Short mmCIF file of C-alpha atoms in Angstrom, two decimals:
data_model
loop_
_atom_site.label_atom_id
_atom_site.label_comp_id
_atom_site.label_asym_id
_atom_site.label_seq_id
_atom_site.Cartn_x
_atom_site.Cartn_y
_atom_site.Cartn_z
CA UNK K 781 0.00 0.00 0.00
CA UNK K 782 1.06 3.05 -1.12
CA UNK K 783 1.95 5.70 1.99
CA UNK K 784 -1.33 8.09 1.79
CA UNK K 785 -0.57 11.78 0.52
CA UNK K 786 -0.38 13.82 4.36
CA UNK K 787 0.27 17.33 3.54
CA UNK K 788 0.27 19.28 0.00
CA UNK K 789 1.16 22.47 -1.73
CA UNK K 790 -1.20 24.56 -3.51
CA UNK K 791 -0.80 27.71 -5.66
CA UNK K 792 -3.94 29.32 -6.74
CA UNK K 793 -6.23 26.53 -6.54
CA UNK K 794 -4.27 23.97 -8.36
CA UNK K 795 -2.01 21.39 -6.40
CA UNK K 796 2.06 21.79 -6.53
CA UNK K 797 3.56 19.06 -4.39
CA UNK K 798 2.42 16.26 -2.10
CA UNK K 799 4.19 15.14 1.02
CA UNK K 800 3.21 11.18 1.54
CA UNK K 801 4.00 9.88 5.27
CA UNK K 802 3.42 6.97 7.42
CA UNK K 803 1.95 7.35 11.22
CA UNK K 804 0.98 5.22 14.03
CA UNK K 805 -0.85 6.35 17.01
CA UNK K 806 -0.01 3.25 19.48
CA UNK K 807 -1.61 2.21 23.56
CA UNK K 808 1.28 1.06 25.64
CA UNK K 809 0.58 -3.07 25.73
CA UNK K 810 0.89 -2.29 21.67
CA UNK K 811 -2.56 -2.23 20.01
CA UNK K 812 -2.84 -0.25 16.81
CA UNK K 813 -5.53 3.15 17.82
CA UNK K 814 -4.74 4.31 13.85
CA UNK K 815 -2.19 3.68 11.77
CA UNK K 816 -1.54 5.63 8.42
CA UNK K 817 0.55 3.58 5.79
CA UNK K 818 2.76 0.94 5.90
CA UNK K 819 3.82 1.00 9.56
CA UNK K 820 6.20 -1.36 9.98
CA UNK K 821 9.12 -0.24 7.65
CA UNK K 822 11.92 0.87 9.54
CA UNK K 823 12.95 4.44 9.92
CA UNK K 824 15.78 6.06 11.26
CA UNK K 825 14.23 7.68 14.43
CA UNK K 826 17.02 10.57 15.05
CA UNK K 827 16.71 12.84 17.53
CA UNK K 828 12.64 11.95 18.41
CA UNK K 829 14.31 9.17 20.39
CA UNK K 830 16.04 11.89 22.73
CA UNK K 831 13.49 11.01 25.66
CA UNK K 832 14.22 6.84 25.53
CA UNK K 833 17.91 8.08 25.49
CA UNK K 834 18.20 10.24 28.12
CA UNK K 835 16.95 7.33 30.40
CA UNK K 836 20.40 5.76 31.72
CA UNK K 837 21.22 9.63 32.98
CA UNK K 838 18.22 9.16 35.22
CA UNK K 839 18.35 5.52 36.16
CA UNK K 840 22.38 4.99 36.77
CA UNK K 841 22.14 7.31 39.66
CA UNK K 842 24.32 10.35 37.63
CA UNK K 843 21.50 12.10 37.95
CA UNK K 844 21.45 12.70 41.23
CA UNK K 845 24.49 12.33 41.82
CA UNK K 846 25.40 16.00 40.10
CA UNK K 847 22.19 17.56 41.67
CA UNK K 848 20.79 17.89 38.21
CA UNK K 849 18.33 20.39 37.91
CA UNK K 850 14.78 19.90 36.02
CA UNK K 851 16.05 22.31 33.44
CA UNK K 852 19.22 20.58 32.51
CA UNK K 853 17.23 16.96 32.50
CA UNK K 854 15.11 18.68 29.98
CA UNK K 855 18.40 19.82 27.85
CA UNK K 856 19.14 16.00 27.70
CA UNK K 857 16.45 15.41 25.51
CA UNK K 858 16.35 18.58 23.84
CA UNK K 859 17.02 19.78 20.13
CA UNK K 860 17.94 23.11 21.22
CA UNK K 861 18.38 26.74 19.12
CA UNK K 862 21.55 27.54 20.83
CA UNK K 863 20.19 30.14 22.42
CA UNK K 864 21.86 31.83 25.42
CA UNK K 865 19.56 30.66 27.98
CA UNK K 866 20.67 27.15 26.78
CA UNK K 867 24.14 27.73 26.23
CA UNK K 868 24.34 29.62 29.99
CA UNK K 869 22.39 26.54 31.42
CA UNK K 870 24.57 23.99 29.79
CA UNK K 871 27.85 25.91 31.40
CA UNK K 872 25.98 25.44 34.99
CA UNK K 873 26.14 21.73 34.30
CA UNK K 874 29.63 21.92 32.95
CA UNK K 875 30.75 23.54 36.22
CA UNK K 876 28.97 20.81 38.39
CA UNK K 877 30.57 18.01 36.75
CA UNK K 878 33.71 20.14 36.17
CA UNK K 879 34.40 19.51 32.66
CA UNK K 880 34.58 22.22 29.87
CA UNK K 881 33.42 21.95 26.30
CA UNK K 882 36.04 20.50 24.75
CA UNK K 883 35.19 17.25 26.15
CA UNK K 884 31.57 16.67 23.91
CA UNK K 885 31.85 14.77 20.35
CA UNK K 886 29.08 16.60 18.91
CA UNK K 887 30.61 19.89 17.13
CA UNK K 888 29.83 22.95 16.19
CA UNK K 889 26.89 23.15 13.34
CA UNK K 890 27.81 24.98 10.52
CA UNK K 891 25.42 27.46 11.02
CA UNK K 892 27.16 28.71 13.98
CA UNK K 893 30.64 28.16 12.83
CA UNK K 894 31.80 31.29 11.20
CA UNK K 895 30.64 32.89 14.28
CA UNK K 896 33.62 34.44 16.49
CA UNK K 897 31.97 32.75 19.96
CA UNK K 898 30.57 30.34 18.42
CA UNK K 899 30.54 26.91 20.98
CA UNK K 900 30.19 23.43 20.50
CA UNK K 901 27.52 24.21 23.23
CA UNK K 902 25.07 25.85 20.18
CA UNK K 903 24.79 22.11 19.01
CA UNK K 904 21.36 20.85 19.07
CA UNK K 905 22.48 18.04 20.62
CA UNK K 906 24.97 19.31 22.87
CA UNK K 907 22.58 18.28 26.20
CA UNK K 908 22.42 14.64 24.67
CA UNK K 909 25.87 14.72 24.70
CA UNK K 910 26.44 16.16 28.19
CA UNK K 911 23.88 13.58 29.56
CA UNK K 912 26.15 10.80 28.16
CA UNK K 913 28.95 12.61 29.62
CA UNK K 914 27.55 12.64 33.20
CA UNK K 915 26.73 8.75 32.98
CA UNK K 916 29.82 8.25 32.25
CA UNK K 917 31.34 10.09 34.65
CA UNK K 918 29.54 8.52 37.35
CA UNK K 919 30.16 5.12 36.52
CA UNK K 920 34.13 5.93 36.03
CA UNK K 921 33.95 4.82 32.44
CA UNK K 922 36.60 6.47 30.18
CA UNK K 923 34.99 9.58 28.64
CA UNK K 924 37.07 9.31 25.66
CA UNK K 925 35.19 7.89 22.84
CA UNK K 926 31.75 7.83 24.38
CA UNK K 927 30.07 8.62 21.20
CA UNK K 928 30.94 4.92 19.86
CA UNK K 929 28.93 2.30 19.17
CA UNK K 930 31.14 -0.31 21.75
CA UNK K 931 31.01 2.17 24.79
CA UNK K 932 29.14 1.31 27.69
CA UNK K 933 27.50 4.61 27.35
CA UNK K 934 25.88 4.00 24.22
CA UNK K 935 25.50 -0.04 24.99
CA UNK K 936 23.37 1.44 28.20
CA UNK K 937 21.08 3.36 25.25
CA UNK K 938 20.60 0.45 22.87
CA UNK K 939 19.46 -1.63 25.82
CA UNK K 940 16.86 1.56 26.97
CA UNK K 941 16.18 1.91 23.00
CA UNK K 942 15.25 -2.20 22.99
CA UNK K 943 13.56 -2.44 26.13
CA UNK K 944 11.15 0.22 25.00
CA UNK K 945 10.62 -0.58 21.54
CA UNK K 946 10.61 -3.91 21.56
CA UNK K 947 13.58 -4.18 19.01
CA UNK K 948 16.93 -6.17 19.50
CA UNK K 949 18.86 -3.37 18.51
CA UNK K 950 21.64 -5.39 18.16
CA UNK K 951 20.54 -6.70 14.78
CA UNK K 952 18.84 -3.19 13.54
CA UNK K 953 20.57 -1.58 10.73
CA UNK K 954 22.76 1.06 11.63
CA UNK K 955 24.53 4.65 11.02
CA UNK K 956 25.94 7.74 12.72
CA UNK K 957 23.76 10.41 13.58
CA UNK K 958 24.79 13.65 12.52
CA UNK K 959 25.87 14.84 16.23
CA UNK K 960 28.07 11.32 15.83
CA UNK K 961 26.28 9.10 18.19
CA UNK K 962 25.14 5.49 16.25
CA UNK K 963 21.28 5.57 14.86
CA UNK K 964 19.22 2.82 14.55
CA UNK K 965 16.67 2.11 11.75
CA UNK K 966 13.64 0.13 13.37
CA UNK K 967 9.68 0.35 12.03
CA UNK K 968 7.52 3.34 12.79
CA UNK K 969 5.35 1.32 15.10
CA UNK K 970 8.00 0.19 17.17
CA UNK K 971 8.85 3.83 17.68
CA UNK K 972 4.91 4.68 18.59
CA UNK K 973 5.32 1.91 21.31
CA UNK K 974 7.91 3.11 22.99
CA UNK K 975 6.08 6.81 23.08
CA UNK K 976 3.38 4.82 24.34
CA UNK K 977 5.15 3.51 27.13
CA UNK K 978 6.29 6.88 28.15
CA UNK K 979 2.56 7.80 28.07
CA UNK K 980 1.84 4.80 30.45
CA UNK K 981 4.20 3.36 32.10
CA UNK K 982 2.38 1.41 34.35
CA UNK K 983 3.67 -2.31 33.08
CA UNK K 984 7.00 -1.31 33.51
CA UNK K 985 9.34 -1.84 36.41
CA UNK K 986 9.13 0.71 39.23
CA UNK K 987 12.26 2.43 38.78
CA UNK K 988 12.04 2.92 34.97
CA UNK K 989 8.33 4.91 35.92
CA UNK K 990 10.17 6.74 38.17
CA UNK K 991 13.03 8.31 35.53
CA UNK K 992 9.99 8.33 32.85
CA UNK K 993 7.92 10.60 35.29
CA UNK K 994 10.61 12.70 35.87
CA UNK K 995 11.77 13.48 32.52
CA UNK K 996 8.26 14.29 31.52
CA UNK K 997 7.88 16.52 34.67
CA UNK K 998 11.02 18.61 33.46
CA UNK K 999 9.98 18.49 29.73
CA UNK K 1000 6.91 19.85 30.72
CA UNK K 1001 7.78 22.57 33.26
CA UNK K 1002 11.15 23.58 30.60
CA UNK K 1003 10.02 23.22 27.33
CA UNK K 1004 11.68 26.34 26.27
CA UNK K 1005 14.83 24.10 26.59
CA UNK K 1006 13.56 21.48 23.83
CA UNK K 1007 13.02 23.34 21.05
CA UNK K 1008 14.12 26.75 22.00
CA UNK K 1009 11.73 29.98 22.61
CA UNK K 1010 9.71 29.57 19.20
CA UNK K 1011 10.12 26.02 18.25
CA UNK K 1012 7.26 23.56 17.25
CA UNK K 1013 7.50 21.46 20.25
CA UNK K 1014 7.95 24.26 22.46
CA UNK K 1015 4.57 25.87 21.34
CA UNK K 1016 2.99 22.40 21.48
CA UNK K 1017 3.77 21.81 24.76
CA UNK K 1018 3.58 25.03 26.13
CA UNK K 1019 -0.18 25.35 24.56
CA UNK K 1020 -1.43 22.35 25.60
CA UNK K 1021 -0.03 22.78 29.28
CA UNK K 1022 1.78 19.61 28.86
CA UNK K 1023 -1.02 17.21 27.52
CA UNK K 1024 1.31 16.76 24.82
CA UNK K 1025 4.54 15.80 25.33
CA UNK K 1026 6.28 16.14 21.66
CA UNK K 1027 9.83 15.74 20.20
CA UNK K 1028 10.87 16.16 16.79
CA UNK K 1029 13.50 14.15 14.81
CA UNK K 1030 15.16 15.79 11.37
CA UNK K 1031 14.36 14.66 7.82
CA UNK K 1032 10.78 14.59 8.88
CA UNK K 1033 10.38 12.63 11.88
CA UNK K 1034 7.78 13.50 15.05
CA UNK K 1035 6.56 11.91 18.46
CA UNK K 1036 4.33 12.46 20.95
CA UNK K 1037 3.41 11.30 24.03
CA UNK K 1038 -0.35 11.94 25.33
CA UNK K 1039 -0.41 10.68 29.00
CA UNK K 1040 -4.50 11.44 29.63
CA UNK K 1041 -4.77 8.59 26.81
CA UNK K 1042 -1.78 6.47 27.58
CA UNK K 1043 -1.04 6.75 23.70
CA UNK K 1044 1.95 7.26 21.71
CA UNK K 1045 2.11 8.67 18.15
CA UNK K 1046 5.51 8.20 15.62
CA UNK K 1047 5.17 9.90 12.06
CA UNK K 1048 7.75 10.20 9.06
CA UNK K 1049 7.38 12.60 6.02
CA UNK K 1050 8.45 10.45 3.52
CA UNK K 1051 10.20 13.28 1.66
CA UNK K 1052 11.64 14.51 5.14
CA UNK K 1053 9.74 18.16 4.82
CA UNK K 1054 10.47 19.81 8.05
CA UNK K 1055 7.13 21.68 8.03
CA UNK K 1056 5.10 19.12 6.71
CA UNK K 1057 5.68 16.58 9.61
CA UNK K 1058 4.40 20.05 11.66
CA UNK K 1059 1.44 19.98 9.54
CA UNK K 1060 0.74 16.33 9.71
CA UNK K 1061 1.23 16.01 13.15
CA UNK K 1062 -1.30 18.71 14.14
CA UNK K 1063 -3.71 17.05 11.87
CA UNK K 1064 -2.76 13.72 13.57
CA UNK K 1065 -3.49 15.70 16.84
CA UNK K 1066 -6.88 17.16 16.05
CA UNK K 1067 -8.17 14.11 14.58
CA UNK K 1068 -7.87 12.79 18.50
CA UNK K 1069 -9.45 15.26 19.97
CA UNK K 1070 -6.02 16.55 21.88
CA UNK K 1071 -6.61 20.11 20.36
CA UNK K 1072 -10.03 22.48 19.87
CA UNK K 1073 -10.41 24.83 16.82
CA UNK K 1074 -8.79 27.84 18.61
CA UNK K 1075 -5.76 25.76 19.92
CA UNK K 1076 -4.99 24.10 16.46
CA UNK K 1077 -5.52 27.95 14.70
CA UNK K 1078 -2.66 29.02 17.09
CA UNK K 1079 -0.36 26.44 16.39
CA UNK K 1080 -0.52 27.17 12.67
CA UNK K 1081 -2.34 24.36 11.09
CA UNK K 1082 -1.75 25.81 7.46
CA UNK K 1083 1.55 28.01 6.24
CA UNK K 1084 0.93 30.26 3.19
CA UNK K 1085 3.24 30.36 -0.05
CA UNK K 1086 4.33 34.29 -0.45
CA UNK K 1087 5.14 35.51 -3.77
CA UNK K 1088 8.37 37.71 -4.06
CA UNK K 1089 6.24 40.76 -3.07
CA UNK K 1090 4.91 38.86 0.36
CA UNK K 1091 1.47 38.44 -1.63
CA UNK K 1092 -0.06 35.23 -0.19
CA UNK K 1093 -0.23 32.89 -3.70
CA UNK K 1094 -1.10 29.59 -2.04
CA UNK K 1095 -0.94 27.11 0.81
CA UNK K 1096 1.33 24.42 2.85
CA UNK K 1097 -1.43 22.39 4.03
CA UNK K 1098 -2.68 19.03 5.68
CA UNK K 1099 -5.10 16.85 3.17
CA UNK K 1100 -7.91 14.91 4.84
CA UNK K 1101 -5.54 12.15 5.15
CA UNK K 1102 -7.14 11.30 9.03
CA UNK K 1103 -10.24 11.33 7.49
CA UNK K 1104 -8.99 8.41 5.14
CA UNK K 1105 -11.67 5.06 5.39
CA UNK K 1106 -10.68 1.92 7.44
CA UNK K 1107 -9.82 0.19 3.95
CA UNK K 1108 -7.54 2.51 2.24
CA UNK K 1109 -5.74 4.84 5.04
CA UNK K 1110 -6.20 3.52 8.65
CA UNK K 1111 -7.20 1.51 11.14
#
């Protein structure tokens, strides 16, 4: 089955281009609420599998050990702007494990690179990183090549990243992130699952509900640290008080994790749009009843095509796609 057509351009009233994904909205013992495509091809799940990762920081004691604050737990499992309320927190924890910068894998993005100041603390993924770090440090592991796929730091992930998903990541194909750090391709619904067992975490063993609770707490009390001060999870989660716990992943990857329902929800863009996963995953949203017409008209459920002049010539826009019959979209 082809993957059904999720978001689309349109100029005038003619369509441009089409953006086909793939979706699963997922309870946590694994049953299917809807599913949009073919679910079960694998995907790389980037950096939407920041929360599962962050885990070990919680559970291994480093946590507490450093007196980590709810604000730096949230930079763990944030894709950050590199703003300087993040790069100022991110010193803080620096200081309390007393490290510097130099120590992190991740580098400098381009984007900040021909800057005079710019930091290896601007990286997205620079809290990841740190997180590892901290484990690390805790356990007196060597900190030097922490990134790899053999350390015990990244063995400690792949076992949080199976337990969760439900995939022995040991046979999943494999590559490097861009921040360095291995990433594993496993299928969309095994993704959802894992979200869904962050929304309810009730089958799961008492300490693991104990780190889940409290990275969701942070999350949801720092979301300006996720996606920085106007990113799309930040507004999600800010707007919905926290009923929506949401991470995005690049080339078109989103989660989210919807405790009142004990769901989870993994989409891909097939195409990798970043704004169409946006789109799609609002629409996803909606079509659950998570957001009312005012809430979804703030979060910008449609993004207009500007001519050179600014003139509004057409739409980016969600199709009915969640509308689709049992029979040809979901089920």
């Amino acid at each position: 089955m082809e993957n059904p057509v999720m978001v689309e351009a349109t100029r005038g009233n003619q369509q441009e281009s089409r953006h086909r994904g793939v979706a699963a909205v997922v309870d946590s013992l694994g049953h299917i609420v809807r599913s949009w495509g073919n679910i079960y091809d694998p995907i790389f799940g980037r950096s939407a599998l920041k929360f599962i990762q962050a885990l070990p920081l919680i559970e291994s004691g480093a946590a507490d050990a450093f007196n980590l604050s709810p604000q730096e737990i949230a930079l763990a499992c944030a894709s950050h702007s590199g703003e300087e309320m993040h790069v100022k927190a991110l010193e803080i924890w620096l200081h309390k494990i007393g490290k510097n910068e130099r120590i992190l894998d991740c580098g400098i993005p381009q984007y900040f690179s021909s800057s005079p100041t710019a930091s290896v603390l601007q990286n997205a993924c620079s809290g990841k990183h740190l997180g590892f770090l901290t484990t690390a440090l805790y356990r007196k592991e060597p900190l030097a090549g922490y990134s790899l796929i053999d350390h015990p730091v990244q063995q400690r992930v792949e076992r949080a990243l199976s337990d969760l998903t439900d995939v022995d990541h040991i046979h999943a194909p494999h590559g490097i992130d861009g921040c360095g750090i291995p990433a594993f391709a496993i299928p969309l619904y095994n993704i959802a699952l894992g979200m869904a067992r962050f929304a309810d975490p009730s089958h799961l063993h008492y300490p693991r509900q104990k780190a889940i609770y409290r990275i969701l707490s942070a999350v949801a009390a720092h979301p300006e640290m996720i996606s920085g001060s106007t990113g799309f999870d930040t507004k999600v989660i800010k707007l919905t008080h926290g009923q929506v716990i949401c991470k995005m992943g690049a080339c078109g990857v989103q989660v989210g994790i919807i405790p009142s329902l004990g769901l989870g929800i993994a989409l891909k863009i097939e195409d990798g749009h970043p704004k169409a996963v946006e789109l799609a995953f609002l629409a996803i949203l909606k079509s659950l009843g998570l957001l009312d017409p005012d809430l979804y008209d703030m979060l910008t459920p449609r993004i207009p095509i500007l001519s050179h002049k600014g003139k509004t010539v057409g739409f980016l826009q969600p199709t009915n796609f969640t509308t689709l019959p049992l029979e040809t979209g979901w089920h």
